[in-house]
Short mmCIF file of C-alpha atoms in Angstrom, two decimals:
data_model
loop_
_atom_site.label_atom_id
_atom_site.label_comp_id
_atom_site.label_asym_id
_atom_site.label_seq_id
_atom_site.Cartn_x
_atom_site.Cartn_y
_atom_site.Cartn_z
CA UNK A 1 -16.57 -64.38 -0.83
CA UNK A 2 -15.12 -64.65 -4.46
CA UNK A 3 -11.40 -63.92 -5.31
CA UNK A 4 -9.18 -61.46 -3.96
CA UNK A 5 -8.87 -59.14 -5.99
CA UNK A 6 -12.47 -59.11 -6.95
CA UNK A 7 -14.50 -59.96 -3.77
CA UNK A 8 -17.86 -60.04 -3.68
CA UNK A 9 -19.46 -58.89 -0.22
CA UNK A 10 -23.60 -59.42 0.62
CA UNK A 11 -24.81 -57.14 3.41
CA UNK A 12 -25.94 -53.98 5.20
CA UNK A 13 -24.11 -51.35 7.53
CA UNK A 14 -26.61 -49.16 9.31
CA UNK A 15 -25.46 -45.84 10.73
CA UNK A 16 -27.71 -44.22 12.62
CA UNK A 17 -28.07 -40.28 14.64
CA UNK A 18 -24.50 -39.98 14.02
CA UNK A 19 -22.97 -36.49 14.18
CA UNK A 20 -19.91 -34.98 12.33
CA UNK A 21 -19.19 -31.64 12.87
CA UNK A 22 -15.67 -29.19 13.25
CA UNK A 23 -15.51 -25.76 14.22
CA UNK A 24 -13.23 -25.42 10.55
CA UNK A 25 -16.04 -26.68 8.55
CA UNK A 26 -18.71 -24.54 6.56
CA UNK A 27 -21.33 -26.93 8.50
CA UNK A 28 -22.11 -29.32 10.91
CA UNK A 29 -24.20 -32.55 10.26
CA UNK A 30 -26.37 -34.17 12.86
CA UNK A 31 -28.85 -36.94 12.79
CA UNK A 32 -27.37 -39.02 9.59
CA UNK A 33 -29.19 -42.14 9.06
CA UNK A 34 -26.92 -44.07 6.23
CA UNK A 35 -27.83 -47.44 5.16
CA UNK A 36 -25.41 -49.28 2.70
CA UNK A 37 -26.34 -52.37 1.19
CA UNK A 38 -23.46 -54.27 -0.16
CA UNK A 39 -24.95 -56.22 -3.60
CA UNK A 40 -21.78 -58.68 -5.05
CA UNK A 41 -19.37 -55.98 -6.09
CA UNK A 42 -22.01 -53.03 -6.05
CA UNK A 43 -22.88 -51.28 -2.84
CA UNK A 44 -25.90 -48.96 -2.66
CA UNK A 45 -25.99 -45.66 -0.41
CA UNK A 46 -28.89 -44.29 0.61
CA UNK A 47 -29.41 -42.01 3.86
CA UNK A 48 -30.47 -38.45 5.58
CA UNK A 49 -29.30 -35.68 7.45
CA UNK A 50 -29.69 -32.31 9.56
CA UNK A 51 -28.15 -29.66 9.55
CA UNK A 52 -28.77 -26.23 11.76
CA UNK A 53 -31.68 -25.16 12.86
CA UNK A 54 -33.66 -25.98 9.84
CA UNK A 55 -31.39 -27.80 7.38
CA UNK A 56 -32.16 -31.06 6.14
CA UNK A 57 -31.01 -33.30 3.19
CA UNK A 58 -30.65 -36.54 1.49
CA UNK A 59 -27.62 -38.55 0.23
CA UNK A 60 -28.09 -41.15 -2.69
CA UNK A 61 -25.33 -43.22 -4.39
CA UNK A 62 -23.28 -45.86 -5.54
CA UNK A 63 -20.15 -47.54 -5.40
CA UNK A 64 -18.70 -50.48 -7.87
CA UNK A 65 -15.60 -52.50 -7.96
CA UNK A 66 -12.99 -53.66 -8.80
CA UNK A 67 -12.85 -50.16 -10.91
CA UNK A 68 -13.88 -48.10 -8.42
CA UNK A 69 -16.51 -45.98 -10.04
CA UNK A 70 -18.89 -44.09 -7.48
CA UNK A 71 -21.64 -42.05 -8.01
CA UNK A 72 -23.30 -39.63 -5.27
CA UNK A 73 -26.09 -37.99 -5.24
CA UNK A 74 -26.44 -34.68 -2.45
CA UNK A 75 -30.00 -33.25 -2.37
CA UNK A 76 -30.38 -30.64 0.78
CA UNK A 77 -32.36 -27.50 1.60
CA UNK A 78 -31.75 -24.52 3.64
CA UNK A 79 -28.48 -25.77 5.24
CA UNK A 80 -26.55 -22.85 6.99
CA UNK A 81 -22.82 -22.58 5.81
CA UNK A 82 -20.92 -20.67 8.03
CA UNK A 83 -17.64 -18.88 6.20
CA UNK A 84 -15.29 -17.66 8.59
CA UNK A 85 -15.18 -14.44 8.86
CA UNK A 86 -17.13 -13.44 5.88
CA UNK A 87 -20.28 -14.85 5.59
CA UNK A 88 -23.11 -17.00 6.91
CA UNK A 89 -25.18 -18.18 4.27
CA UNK A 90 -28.45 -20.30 3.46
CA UNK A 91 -27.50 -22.66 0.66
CA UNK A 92 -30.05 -25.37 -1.43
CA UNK A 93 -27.40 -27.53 -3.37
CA UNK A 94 -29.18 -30.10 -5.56
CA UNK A 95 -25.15 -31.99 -6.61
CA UNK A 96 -23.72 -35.04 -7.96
CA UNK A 97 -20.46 -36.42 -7.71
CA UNK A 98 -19.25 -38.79 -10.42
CA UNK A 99 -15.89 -40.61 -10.14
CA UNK A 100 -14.09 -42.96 -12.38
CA UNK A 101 -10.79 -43.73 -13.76
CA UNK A 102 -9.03 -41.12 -11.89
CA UNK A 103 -11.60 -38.01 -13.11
CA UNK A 104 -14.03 -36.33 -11.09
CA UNK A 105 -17.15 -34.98 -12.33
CA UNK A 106 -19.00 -32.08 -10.56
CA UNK A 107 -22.28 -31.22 -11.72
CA UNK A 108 -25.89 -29.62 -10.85
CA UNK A 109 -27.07 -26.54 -9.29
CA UNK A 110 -26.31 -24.48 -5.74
CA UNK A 111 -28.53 -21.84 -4.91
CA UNK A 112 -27.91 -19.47 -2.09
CA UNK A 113 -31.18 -17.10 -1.60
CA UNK A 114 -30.19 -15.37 1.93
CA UNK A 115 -27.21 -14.80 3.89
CA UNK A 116 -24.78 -12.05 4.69
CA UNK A 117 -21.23 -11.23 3.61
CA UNK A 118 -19.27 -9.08 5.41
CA UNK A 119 -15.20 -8.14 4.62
CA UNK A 120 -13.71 -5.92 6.33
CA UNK A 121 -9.89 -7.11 4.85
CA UNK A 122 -8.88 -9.16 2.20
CA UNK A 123 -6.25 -12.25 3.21
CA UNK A 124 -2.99 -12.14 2.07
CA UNK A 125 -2.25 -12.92 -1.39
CA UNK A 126 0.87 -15.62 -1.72
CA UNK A 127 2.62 -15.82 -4.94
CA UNK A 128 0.99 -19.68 -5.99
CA UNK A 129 4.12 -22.05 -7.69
CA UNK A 130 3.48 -22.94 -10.71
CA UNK A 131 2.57 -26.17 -11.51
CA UNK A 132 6.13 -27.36 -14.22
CA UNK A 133 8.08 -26.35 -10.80
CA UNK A 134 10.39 -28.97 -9.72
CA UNK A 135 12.58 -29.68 -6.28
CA UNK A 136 15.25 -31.62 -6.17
CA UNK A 137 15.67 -34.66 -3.97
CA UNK A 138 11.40 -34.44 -3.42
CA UNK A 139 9.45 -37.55 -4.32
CA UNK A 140 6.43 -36.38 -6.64
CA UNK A 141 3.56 -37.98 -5.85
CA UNK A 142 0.72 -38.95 -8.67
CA UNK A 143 -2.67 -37.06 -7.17
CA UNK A 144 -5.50 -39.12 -6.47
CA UNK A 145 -7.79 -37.37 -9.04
CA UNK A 146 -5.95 -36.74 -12.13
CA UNK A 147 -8.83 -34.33 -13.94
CA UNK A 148 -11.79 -32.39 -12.38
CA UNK A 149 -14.70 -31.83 -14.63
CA UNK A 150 -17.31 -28.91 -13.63
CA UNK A 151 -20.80 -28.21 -14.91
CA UNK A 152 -22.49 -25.59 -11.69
CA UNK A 153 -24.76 -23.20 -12.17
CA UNK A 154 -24.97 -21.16 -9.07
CA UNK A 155 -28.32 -18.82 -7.93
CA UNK A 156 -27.55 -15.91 -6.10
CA UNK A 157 -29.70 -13.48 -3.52
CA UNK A 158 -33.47 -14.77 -4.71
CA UNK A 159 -34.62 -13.47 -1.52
CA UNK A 160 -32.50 -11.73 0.60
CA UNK A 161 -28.68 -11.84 0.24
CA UNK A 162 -26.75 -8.99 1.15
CA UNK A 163 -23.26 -7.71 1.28
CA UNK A 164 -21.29 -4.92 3.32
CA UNK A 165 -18.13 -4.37 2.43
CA UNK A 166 -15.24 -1.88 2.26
CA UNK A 167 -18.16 0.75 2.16
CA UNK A 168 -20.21 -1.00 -0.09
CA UNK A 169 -23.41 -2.16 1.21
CA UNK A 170 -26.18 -3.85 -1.45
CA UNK A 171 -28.46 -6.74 -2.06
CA UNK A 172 -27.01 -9.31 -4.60
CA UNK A 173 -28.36 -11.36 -7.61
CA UNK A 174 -27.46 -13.52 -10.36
CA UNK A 175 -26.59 -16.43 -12.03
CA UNK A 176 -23.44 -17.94 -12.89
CA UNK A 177 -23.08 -21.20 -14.87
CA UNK A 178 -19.17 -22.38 -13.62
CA UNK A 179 -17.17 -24.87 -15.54
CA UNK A 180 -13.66 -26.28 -15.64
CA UNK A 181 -10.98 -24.63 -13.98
CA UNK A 182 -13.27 -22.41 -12.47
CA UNK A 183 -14.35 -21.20 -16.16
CA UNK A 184 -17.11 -18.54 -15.30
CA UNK A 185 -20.01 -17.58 -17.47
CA UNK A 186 -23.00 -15.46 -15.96
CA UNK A 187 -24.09 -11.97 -14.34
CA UNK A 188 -24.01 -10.49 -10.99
CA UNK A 189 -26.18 -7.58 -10.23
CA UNK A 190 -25.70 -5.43 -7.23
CA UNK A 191 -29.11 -4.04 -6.36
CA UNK A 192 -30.06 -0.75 -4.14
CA UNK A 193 -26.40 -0.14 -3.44
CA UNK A 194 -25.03 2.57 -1.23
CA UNK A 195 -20.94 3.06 -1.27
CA UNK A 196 -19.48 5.15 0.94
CA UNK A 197 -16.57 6.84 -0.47
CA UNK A 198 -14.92 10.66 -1.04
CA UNK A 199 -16.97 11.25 2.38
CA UNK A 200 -20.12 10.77 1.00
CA UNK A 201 -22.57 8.29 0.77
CA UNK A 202 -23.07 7.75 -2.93
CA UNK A 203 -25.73 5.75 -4.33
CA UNK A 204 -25.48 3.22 -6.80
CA UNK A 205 -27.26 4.00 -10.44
CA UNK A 206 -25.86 0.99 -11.64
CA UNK A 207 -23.76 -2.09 -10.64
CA UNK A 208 -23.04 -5.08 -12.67
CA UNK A 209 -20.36 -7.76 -12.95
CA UNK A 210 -20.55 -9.73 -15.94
CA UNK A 211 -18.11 -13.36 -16.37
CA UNK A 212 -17.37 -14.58 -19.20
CA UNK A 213 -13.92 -16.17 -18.29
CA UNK A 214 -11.62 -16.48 -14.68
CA UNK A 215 -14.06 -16.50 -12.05
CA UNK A 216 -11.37 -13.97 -10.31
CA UNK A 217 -11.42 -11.57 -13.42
CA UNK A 218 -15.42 -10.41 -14.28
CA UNK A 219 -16.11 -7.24 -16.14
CA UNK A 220 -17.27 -4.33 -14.20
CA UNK A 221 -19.94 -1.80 -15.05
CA UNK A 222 -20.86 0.82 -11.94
CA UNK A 223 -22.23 3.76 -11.96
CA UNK A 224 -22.09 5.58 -7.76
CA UNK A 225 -24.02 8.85 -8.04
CA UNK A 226 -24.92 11.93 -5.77
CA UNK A 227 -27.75 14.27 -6.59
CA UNK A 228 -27.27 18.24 -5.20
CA UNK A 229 -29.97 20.43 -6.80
CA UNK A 230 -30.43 19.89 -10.32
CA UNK A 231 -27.17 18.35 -10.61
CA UNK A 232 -26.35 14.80 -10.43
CA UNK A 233 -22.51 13.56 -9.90
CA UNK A 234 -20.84 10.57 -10.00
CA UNK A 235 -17.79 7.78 -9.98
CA UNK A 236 -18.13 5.15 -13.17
CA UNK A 237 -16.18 1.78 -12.49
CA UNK A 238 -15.72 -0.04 -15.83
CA UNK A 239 -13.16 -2.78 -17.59
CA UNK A 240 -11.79 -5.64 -16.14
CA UNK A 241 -11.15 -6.37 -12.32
CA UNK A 242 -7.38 -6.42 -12.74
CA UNK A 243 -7.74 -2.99 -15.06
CA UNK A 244 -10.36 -0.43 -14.04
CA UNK A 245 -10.63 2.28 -15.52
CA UNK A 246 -12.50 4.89 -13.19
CA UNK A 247 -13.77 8.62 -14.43
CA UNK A 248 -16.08 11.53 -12.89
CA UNK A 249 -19.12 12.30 -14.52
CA UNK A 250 -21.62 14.74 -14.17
CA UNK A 251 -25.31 15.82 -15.61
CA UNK A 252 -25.29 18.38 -17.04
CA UNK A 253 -21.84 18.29 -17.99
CA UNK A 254 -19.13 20.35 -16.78
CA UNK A 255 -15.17 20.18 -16.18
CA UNK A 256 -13.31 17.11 -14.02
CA UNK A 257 -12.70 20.41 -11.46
CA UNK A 258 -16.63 21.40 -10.80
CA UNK A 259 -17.51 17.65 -11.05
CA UNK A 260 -15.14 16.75 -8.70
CA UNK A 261 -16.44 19.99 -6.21
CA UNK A 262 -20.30 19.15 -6.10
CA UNK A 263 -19.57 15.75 -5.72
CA UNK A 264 -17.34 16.34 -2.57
CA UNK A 265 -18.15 20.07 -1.45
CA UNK A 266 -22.05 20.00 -2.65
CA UNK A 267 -21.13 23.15 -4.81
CA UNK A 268 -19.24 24.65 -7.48
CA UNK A 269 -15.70 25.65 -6.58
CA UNK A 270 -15.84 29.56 -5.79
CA UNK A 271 -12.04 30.36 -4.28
CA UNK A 272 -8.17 29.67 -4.86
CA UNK A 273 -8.89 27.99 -0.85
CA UNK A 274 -11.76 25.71 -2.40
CA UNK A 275 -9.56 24.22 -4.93
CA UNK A 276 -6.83 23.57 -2.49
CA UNK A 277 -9.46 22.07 0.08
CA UNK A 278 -10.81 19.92 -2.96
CA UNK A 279 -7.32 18.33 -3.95
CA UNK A 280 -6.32 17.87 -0.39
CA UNK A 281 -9.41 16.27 0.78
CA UNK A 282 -9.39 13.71 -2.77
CA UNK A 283 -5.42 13.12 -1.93
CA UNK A 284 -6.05 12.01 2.02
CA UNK A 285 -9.04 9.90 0.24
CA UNK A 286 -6.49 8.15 -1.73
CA UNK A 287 -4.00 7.42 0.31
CA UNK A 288 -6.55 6.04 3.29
CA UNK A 289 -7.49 3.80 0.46
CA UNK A 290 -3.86 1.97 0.00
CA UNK A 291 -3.05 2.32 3.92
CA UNK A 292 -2.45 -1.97 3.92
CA UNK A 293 -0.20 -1.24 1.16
CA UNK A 294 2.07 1.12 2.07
CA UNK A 295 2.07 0.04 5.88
CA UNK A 296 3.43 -3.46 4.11
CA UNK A 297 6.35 -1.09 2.02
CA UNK A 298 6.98 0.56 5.28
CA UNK A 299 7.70 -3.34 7.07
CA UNK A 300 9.26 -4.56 3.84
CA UNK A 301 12.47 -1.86 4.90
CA UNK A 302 12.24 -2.18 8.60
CA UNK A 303 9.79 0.91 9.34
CA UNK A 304 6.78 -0.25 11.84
CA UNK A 305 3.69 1.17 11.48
CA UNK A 306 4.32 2.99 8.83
CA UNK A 307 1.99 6.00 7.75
CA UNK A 308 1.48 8.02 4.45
CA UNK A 309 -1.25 10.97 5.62
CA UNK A 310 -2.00 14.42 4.81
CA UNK A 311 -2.16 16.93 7.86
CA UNK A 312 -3.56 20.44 7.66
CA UNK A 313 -6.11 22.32 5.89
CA UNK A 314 -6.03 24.50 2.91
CA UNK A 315 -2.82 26.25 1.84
CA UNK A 316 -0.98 25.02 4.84
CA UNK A 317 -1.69 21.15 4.09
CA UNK A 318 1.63 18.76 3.82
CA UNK A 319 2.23 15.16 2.93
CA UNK A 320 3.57 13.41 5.99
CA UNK A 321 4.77 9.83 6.06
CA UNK A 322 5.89 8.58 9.70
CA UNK A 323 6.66 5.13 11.42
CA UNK A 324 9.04 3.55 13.96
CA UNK A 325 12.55 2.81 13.22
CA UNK A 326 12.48 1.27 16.52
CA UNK A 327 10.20 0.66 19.91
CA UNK A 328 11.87 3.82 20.86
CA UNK A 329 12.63 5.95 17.54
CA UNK A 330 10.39 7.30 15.51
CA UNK A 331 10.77 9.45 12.39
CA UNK A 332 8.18 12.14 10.54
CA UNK A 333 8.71 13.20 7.12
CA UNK A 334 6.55 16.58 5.70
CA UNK A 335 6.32 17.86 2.42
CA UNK A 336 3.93 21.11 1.73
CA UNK A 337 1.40 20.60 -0.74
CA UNK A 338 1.42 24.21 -2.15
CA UNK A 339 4.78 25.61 -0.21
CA UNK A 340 7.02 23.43 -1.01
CA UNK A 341 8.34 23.61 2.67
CA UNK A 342 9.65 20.46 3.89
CA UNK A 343 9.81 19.55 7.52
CA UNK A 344 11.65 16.31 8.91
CA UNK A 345 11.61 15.41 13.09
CA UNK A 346 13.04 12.67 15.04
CA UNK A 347 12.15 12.05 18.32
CA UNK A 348 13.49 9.78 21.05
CA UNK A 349 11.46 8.57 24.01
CA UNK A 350 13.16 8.36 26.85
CA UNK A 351 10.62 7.42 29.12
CA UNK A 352 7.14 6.66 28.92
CA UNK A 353 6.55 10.24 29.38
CA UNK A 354 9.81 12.23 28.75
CA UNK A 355 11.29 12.21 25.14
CA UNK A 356 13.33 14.52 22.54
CA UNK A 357 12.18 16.10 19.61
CA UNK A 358 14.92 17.50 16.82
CA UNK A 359 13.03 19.27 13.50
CA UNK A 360 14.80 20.73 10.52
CA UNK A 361 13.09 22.89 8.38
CA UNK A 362 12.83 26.51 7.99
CA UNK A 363 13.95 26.82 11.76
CA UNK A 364 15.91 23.84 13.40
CA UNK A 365 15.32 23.01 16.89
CA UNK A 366 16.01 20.14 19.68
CA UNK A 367 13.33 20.01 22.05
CA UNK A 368 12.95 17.88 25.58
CA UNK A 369 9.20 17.42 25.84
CA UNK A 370 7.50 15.83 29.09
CA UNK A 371 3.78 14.35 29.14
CA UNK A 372 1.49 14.36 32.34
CA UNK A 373 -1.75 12.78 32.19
CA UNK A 374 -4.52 13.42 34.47
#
């Protein structure tokens, strides 16, 4: 009844064991029970859910018009959120969702006390437009919430949340209070840490992240030692996420050179053949750590699979980068580390197991090769 524009509706919709769930969402509800009771131009909400094995939760609101102002209320426990591929978490959110005149309003708490994260690769980054770009001939259309205001505080790893990735493996904990436009303030420890890196599993003296702005830019503060003997070695991680700044450190103190030996050799460095083992083995380090990067240079001009490795050992070790010109062609490019001598081969397959070989360096040569497997 009542006028168009401003009806006024008396009732009750019941929904009940309904199930909504999507193999793209973070979780799946089952058993919702929603009653809303329609009062004049006021309509209350009031139901229950499950989720998982053990998830449960309870959704309170409102809803007036003709303004449109709506108010909901999300109070759950132990639901399991699924990310794909990166995590499976337990989450306890305790929310509520306010909106009116166009501006949303986020606000409570989220605590997530167990789970595990695993990354093995980041996604790809794309270039985001900015938001004063404009293209001709396209309508722009007015977004249906104008403002987004945020007041979260998030609980991390109370209990048991872990993370493994890139080497890293550690329990995490903290608290992070997260505002507008993902405005971060808050601390995030990483506790009984072990980070594999420079062939050796180093463990982590200290490991803090500390917000205090962009939720994407947190100040680091780690510390990833190794104790040999009496001497303890390490990697310190500090400054902003966009600018590290990394150094080797050692107790007692000694030169970048020794530091750099115990902590990858377990010893002093003793010969001219240490030394050249040392820089080899902290080159090949580096470069296996920006292998996405360059194999994406190597596409960017037409080169598949494109490597940048070190081969050999000791005074005999070269820079090598290699990839496919085509399914057929391939090209390898050597440099020596300590000679100097430079090495460059082409070879053609033929067949699956015949192809030719042609190297330039000190001695040129053009090679027919033929492969027999058994």
């Amino acid at each position: 009844s009542g006028h168009l524009q401003q009806p006024l509706i008396e009732g009750s919709l019941h929904l009940t064991d309904g199930l909504a769930s999507d193999l793209d969402w973070p979780a799946g509800l089952e058993s919702v029970d929603l009653m809303l009771l329609f009062q004049g131009q006021n309509a209350q909400l009031d139901g229950h859910f499950r989720s998982g094995q053990r998830g449960q939760g309870r959704l309170q609101g409102e809803v007036s018009w003709p303004d449109l102002t709506m108010t909901l209320n999300l109070s759950a426990e132990q639901l399991d959120v699924r990310v794909e591929p990166w995590a499976r978490l337990e989450v306890h959110p305790q929310l509520q969702l306010r909106w009116q005149n166009q501006v949303m309003s986020l606000g409570g708490q989220v605590e997530v006390p167990r789970g595990r994260i695993r990354v093995r690769e980041l996604p790809q980054v794309a270039v985001k437009r900015s938001d004063d770009v404009w293209v001709e001939g396209r309508e722009v259309s007015s977004p249906a919430v104008s403002q987004i205001h945020m007041d979260v505080e998030l609980i991390l790893g109370t209990q048991d949340l872990q993370l493994d990735a890139f080497g890293l493996e550690a329990g995490v904990q903290g608290r992070l209070r997260i505002g507008n436009a993902m405005d971060t303030r808050g601390e995030v420890l990483l506790v009984d840490g072990i980070y594999q890196s420079w062939g050796q599993d180093l463990r982590l003296r200290r490991a803090r992240l500390t917000f205090t702005g962009p939720i994407e830019l947190p100040f680091l503060d780690f510390e990833a030692v190794r104790e040999v003997e009496d001497v303890l070695v390490g990697i310190r991680v500090t400054g902003r996420a966009d600018q590290p700044e990394t150094e080797i450190f050692s107790e007692p103190a000694m030169s970048n050179e020794q530091a750099l030996s115990w902590l990858l050799l377990g010893r002093p460095l003793q010969t001219e053949s240490d030394e050249n083992a040392l820089n080899t083995l902290a080159l090949s380090l580096g470069l296996r750590g920006v292998s996405s990067y360059t194999q994406r240079l190597g596409e960017a001009f037409g080169v598949q699979d494109f490597q940048l490795i070190t081969e050999g050992d000791g005074s005999d070790a070269s820079l090598v980068a290699a990839g496919y010109l085509n399914r057929r062609l391939s090209v390898r490019y050597g440099v020596g580390l300590y000679d100097e001598i430079s090495r460059l081969a082409v070879r053609y397959e033929l067949t699956r197991r015949i192809y030719l070989e042609a190297v330039s360096s000190l001695e040129s040569s053009l090679d027919l090769f033929w492969r027999l497997d058994y």
